[in-house]
mmCIF file of C-alpha atoms in Angstrom:
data_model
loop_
_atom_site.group_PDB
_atom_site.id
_atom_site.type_symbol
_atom_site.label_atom_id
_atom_site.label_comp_id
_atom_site.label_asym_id
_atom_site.label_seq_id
_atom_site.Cartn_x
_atom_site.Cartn_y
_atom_site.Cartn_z
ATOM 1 C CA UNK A 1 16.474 -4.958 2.409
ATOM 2 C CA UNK A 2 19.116 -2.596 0.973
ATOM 3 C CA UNK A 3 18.517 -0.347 3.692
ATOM 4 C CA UNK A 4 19.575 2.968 1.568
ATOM 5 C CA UNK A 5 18.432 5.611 4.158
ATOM 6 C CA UNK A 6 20.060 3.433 7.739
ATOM 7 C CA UNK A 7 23.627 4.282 7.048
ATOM 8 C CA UNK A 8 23.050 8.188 7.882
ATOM 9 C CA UNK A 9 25.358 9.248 10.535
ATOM 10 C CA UNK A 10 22.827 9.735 13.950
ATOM 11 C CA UNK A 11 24.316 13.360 14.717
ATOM 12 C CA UNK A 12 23.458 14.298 10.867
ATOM 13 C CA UNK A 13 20.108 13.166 11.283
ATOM 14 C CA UNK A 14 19.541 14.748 14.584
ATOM 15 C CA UNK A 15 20.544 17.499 13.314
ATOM 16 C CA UNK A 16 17.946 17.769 10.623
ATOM 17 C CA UNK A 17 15.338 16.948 12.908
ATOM 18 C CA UNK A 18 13.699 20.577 13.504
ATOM 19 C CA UNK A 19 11.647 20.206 15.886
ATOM 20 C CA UNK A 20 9.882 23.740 16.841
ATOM 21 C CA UNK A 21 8.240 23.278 13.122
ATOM 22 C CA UNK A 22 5.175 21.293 12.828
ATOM 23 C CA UNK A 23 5.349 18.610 9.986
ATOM 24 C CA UNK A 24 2.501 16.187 8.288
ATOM 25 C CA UNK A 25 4.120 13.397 9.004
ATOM 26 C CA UNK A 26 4.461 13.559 12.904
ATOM 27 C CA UNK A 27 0.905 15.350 13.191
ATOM 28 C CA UNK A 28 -0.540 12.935 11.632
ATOM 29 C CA UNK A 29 1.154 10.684 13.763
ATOM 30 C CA UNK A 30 -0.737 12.155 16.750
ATOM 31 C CA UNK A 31 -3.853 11.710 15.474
ATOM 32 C CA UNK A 32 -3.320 8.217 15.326
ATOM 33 C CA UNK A 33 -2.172 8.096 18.586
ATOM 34 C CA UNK A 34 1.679 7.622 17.990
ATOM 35 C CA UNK A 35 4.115 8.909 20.247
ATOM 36 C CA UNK A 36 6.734 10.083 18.060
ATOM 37 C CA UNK A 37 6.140 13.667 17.681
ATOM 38 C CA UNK A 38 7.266 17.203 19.157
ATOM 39 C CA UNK A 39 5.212 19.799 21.062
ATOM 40 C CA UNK A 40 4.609 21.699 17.766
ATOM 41 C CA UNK A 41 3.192 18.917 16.240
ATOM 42 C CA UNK A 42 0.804 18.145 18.930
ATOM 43 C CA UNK A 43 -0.345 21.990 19.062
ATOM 44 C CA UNK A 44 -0.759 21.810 15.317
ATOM 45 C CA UNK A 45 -3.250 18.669 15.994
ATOM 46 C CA UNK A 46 -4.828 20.430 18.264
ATOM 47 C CA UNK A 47 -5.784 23.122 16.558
ATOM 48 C CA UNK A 48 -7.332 20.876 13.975
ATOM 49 C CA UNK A 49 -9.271 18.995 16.135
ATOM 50 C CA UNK A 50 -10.833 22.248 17.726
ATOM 51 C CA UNK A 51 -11.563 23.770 14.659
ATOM 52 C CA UNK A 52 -12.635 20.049 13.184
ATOM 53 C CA UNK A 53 -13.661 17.931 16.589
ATOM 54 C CA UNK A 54 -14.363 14.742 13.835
ATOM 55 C CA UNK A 55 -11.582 15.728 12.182
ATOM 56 C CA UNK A 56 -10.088 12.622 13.601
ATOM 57 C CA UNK A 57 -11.844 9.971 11.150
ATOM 58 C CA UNK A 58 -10.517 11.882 8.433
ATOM 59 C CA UNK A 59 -6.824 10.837 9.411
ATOM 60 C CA UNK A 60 -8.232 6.783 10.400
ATOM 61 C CA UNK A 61 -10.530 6.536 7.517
ATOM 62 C CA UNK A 62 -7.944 7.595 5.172
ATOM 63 C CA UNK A 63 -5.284 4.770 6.866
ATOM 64 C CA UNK A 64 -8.407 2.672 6.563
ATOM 65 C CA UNK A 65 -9.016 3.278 3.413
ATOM 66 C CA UNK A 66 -4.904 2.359 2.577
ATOM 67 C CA UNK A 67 -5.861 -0.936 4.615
ATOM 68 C CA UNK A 68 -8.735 -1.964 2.162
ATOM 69 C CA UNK A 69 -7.196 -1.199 -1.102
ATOM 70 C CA UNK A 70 -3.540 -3.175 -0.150
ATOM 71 C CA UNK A 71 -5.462 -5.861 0.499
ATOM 72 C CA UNK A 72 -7.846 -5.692 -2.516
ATOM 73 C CA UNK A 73 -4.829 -5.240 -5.163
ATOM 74 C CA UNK A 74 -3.048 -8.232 -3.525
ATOM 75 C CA UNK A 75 -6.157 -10.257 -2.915
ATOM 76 C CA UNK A 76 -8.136 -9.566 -6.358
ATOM 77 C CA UNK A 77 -5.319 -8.049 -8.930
ATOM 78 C CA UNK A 78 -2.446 -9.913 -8.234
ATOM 79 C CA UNK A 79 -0.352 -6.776 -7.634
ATOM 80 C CA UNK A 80 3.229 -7.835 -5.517
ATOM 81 C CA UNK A 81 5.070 -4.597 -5.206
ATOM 82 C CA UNK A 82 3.905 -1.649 -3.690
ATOM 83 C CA UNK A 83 6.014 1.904 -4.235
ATOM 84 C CA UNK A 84 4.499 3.920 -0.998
ATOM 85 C CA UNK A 85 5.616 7.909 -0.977
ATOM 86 C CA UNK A 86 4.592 9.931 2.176
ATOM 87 C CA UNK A 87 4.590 7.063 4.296
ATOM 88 C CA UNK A 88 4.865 8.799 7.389
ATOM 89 C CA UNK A 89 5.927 7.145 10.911
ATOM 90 C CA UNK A 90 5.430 3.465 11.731
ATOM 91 C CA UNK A 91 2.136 2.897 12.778
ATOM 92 C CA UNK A 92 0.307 -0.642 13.075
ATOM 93 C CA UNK A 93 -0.458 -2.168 9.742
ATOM 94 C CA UNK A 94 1.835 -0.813 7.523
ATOM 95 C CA UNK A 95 1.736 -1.496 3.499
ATOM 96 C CA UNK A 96 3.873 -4.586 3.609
ATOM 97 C CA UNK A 97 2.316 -5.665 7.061
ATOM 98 C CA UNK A 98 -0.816 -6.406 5.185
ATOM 99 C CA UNK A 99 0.466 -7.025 1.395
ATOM 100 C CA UNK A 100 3.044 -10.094 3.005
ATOM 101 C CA UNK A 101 0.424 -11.220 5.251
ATOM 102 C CA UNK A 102 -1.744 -12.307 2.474
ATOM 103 C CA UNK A 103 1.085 -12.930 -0.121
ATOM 104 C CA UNK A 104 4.865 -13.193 2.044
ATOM 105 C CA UNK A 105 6.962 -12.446 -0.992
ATOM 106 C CA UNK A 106 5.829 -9.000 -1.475
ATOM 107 C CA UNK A 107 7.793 -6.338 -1.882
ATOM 108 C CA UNK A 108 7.711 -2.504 -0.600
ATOM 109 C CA UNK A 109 9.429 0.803 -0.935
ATOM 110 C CA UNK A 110 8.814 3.470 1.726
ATOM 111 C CA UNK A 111 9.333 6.966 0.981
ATOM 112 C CA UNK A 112 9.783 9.917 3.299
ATOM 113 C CA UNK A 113 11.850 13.012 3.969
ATOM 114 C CA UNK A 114 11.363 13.662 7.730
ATOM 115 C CA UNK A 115 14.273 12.530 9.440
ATOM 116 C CA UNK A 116 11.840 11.253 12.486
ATOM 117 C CA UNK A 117 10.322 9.028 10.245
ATOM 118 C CA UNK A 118 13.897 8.187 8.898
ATOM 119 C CA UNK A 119 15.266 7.506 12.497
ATOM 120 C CA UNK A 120 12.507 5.007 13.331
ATOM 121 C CA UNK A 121 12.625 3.319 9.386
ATOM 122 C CA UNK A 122 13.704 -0.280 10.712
ATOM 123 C CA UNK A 123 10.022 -0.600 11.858
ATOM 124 C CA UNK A 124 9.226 -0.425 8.546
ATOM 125 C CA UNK A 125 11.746 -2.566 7.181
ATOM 126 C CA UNK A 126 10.820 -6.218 8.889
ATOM 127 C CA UNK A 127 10.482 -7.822 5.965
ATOM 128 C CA UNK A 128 9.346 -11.326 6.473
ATOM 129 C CA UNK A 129 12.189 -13.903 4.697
ATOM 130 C CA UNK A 130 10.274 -14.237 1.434
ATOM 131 C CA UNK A 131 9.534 -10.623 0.655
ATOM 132 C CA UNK A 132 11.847 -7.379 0.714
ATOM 133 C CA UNK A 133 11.467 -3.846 1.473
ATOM 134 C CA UNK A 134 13.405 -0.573 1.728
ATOM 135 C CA UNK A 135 13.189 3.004 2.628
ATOM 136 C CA UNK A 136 14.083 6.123 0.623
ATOM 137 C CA UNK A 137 15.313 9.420 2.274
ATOM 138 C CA UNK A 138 13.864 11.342 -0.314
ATOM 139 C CA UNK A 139 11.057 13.854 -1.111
ATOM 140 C CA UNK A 140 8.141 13.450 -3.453
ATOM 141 C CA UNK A 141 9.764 16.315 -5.034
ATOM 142 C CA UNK A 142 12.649 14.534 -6.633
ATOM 143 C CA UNK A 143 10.590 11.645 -8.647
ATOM 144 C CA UNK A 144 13.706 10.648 -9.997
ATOM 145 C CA UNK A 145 15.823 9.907 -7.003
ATOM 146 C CA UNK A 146 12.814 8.087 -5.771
ATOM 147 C CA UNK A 147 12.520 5.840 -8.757
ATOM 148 C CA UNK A 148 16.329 5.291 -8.820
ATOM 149 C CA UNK A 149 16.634 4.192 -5.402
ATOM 150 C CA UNK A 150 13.364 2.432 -5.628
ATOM 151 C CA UNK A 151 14.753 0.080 -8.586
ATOM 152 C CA UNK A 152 16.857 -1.853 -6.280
ATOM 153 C CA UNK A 153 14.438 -3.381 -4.746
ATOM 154 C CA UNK A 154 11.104 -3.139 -6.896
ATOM 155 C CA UNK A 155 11.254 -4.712 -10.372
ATOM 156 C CA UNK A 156 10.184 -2.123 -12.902
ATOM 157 C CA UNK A 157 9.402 -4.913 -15.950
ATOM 158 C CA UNK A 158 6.074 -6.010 -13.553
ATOM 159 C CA UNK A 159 3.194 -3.581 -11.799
ATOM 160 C CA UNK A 160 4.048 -1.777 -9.534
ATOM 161 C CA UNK A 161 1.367 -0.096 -7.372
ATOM 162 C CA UNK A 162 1.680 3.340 -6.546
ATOM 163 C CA UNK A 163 0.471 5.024 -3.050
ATOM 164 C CA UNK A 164 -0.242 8.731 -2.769
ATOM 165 C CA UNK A 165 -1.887 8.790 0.453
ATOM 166 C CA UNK A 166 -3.007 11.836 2.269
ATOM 167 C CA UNK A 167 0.261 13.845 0.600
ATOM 168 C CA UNK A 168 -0.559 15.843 -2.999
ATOM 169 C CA UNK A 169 -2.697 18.405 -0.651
ATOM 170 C CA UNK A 170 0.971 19.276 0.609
ATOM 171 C CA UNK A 171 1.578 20.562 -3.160
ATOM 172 C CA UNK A 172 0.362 23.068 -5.306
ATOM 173 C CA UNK A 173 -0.931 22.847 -8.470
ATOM 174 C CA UNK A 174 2.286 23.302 -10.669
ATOM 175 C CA UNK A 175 4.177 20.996 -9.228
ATOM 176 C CA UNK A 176 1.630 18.176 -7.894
ATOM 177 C CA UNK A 177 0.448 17.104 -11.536
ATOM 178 C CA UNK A 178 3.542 16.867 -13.218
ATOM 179 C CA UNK A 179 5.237 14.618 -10.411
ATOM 180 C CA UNK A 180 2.419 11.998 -10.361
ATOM 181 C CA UNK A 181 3.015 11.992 -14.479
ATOM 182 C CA UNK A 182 6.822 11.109 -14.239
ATOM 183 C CA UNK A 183 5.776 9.110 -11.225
ATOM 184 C CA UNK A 184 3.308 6.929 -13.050
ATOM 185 C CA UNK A 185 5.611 6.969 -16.551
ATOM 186 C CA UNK A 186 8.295 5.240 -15.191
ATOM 187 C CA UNK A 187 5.851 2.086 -14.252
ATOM 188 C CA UNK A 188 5.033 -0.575 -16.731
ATOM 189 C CA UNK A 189 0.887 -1.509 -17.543
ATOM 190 C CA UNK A 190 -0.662 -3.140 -15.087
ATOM 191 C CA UNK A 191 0.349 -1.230 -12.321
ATOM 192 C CA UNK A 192 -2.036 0.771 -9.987
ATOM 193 C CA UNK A 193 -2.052 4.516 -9.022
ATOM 194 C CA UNK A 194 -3.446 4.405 -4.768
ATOM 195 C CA UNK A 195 -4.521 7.941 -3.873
ATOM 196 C CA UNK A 196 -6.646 10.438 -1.273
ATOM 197 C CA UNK A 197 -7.039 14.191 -1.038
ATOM 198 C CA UNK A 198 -8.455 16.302 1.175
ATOM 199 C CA UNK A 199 -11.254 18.258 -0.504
ATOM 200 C CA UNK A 200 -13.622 21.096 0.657
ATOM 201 C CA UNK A 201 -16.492 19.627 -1.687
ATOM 202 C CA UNK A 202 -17.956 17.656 1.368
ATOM 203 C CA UNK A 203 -18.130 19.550 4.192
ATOM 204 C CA UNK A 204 -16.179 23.087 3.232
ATOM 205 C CA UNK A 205 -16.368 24.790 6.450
ATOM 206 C CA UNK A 206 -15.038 22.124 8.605
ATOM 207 C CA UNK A 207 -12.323 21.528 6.146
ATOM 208 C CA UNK A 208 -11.813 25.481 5.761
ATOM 209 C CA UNK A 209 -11.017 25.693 9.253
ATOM 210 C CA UNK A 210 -8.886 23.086 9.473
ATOM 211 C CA UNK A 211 -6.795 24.372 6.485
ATOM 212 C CA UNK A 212 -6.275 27.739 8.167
ATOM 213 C CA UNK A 213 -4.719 26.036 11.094
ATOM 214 C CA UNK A 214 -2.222 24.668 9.341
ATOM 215 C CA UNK A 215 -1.504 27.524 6.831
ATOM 216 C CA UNK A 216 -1.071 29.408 10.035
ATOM 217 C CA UNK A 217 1.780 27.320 10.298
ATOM 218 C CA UNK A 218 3.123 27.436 7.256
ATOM 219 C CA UNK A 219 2.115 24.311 5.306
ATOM 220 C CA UNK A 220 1.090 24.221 1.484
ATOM 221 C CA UNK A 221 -2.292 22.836 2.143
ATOM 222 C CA UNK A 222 -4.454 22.541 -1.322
ATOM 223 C CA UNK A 223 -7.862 21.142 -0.851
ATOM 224 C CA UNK A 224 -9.106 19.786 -4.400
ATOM 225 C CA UNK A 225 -12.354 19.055 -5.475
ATOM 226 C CA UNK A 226 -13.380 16.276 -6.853
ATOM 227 C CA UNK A 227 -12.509 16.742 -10.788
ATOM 228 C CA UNK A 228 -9.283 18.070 -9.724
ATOM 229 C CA UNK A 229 -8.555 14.576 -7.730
ATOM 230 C CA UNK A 230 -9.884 13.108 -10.600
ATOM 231 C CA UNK A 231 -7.176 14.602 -13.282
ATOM 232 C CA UNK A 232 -4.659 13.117 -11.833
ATOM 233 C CA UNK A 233 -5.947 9.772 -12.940
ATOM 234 C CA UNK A 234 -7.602 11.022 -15.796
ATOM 235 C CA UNK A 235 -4.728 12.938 -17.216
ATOM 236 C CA UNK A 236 -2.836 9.720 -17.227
ATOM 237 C CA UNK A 237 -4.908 7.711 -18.677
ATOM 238 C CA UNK A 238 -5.969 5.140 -15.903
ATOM 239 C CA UNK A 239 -8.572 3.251 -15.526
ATOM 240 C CA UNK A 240 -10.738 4.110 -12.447
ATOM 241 C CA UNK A 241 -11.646 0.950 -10.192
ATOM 242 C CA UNK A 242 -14.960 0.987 -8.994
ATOM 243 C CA UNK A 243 -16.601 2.847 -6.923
ATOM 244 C CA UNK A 244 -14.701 5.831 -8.563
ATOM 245 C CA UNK A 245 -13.339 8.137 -6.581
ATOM 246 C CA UNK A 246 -15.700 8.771 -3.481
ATOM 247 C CA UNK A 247 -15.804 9.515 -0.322
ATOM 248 C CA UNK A 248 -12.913 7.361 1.600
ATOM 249 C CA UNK A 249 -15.324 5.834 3.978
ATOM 250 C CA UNK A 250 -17.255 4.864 1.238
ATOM 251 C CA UNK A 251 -14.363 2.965 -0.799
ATOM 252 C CA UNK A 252 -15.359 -0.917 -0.398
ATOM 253 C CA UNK A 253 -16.214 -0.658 3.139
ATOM 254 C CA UNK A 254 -15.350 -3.570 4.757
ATOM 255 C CA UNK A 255 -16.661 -2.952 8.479
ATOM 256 C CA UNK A 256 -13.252 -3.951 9.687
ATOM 257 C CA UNK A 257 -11.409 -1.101 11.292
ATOM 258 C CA UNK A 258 -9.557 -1.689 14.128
ATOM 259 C CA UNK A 259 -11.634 -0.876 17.008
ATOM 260 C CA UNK A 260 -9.039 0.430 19.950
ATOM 261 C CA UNK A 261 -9.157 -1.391 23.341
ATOM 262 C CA UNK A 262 -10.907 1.472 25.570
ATOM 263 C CA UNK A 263 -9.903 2.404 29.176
ATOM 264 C CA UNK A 264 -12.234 3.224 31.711
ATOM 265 C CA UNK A 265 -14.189 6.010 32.150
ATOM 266 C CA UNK A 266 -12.248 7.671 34.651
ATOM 267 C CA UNK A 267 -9.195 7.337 33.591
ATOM 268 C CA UNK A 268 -10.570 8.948 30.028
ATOM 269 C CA UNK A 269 -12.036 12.209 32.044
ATOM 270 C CA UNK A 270 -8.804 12.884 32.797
ATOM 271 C CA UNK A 271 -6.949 12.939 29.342
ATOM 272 C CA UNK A 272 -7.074 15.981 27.051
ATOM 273 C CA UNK A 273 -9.374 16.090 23.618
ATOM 274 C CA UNK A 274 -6.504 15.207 21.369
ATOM 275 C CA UNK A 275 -5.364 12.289 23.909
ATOM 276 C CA UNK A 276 -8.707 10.760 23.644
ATOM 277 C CA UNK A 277 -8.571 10.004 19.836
ATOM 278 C CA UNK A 278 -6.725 7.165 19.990
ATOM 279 C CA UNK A 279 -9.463 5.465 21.631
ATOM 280 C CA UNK A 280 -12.116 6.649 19.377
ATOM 281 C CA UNK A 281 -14.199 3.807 17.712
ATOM 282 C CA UNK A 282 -14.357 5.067 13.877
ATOM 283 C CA UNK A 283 -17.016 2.916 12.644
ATOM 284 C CA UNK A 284 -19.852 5.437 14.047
ATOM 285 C CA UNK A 285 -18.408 7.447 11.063
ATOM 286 C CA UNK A 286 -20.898 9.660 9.038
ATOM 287 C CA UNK A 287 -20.830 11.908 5.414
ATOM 288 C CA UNK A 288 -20.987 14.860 7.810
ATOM 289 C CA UNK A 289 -17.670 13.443 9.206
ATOM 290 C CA UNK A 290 -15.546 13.125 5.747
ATOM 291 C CA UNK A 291 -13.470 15.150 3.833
ATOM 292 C CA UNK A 292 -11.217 12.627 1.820
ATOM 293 C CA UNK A 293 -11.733 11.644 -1.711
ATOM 294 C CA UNK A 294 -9.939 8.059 -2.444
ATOM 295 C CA UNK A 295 -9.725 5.477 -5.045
ATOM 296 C CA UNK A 296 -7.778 3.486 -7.155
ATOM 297 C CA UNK A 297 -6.834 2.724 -10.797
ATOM 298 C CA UNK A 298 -5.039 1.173 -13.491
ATOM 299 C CA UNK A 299 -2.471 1.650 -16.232
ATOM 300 C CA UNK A 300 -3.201 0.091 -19.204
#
């Protein structure tokens, strides 16, 4: 590991860390029942879930759906080195958790610019002995910082796969489409573009509700429908694995999700709605549940 984002000084780091601001990263981290988060965060997850009650299997089924295609691009395409912006806090089956379980020399970049996330990176950076990975203190904002940093430890001559998971709804229009471009120009063919989006095309006024939460709170927060998800593999002239881009519960289900240990029945009385998601069971999942388009593709 180069470790480009661990030699930060701690005080500089706490002192970016602003904690009466919700951000995506550590809400999402509640709903998948992490513990490193601030009361802000928590509110702004629980203003989600009452507006959105499912809105949980949104967040799993879209970490689900990151779970599936790892392993299929390893597995099936032969695809070693993952490039992972937005990864968000540590959480149990990271990208090269599951790409070096199936193939150990495997090698991963992690992206993020929440200094939270930065101060618990080393999770992320276990590496087992035959495979590397790093993490970048950077924003998806700055594509070419990102791919600078990322070059010491991803070879740019083979694929590279590309994960934009759950973050382009963070950025509007003018910006969002040009950065997956110089994103996806800087890798060589073969390599794979990895993306979900929120949309309202599935179930608009659960999703509409949700959105004002966290506009409320001052978040970009685009919802795109499905031909907008679509240009930015179209525009780049990928080619679109099958299924296409559906549904992320519908993505090569596997029937594997985790299913959470779950406590007993008193014990879960007394915990609050947004402390009881972590023990949800997510494979009771319906269409009425989903609001995430996902899929994959390829650069030729």
């Amino acid at each position: 590991m180069t470790g480009d984002a661990l030699g930060q000084d701690p005080a500089e780091l706490q002192g970016r860390i602003d904690s009466s601001k919700a951000h995506p990263a550590r809400v999402y981290d509640v709903f998948l029942g992490g513990k490193d988060h601030y009361p802000a965060d928590r509110d702004a997850a629980a203003a989600a879930l009452a507006a959105n009650p499912r809105g949980y299997l949104d967040v799993r089924h879209n970490r689900d759906f990151l779970r599936r295609a790892v392993t299929t691009l390893v597995e099936q395409d032969g695809i070693r080195q993952f490039l992972d912006i937005g990864t968000g806090l540590p959480t149990a089956e990271n990208v090269h958790q599951i790409a070096q379980r199936i193939t150990p020399d495997s090698r991963v970049v992690y992206v993020d610019n929440d200094p939270v996330v930065l101060a618990h990176a080393r999770a992320l950076l276990t590496s087992g002995p035959e495979g590397r990975t790093d993490y970048i203190d950077a924003d998806l904002r700055d594509p070419a910082r990102i791919l600078e940093q990322a070059a010491k430890t991803l070879d740019f001559d083979q694929p590279v796969a590309l994960c934009l998971v759950a973050i382009l709804h963070f950025v509007a229009d003018e910006e969002a489409y040009p950065l997956v471009r110089e994103l996806l120009d800087a890798l060589p063919a073969g390599s794979r573009l990895v993306l979900s989006h929120l949309t309202e095309d599935l179930n608009p006024e659960k999703i509409r509700a949700v959105q004002r939460t966290y506009t409320e709170r001052g978040f970009t927060f685009v919802l795109r429908s499905r031909a907008e998800v679509e240009r930015f593999f179209t525009e780049n002239s990928l080619e679109i694995a099958a299924p296409g881009i559906v549904p992320a519960h519908r993505w090569r289900p596997d029937h594997a999700a985790p299913v959470p240990e779950r406590p007993d029945e008193a014990y879960l009385a007394g915990l609050d709605d947004i402390e009881k998601v972590r023990y949800q069971d997510i494979n009771d999942v319906t269409d009425a549940d989903i609001n995430v388009y996902a899929g994959t593709a390829a650069k030729g």
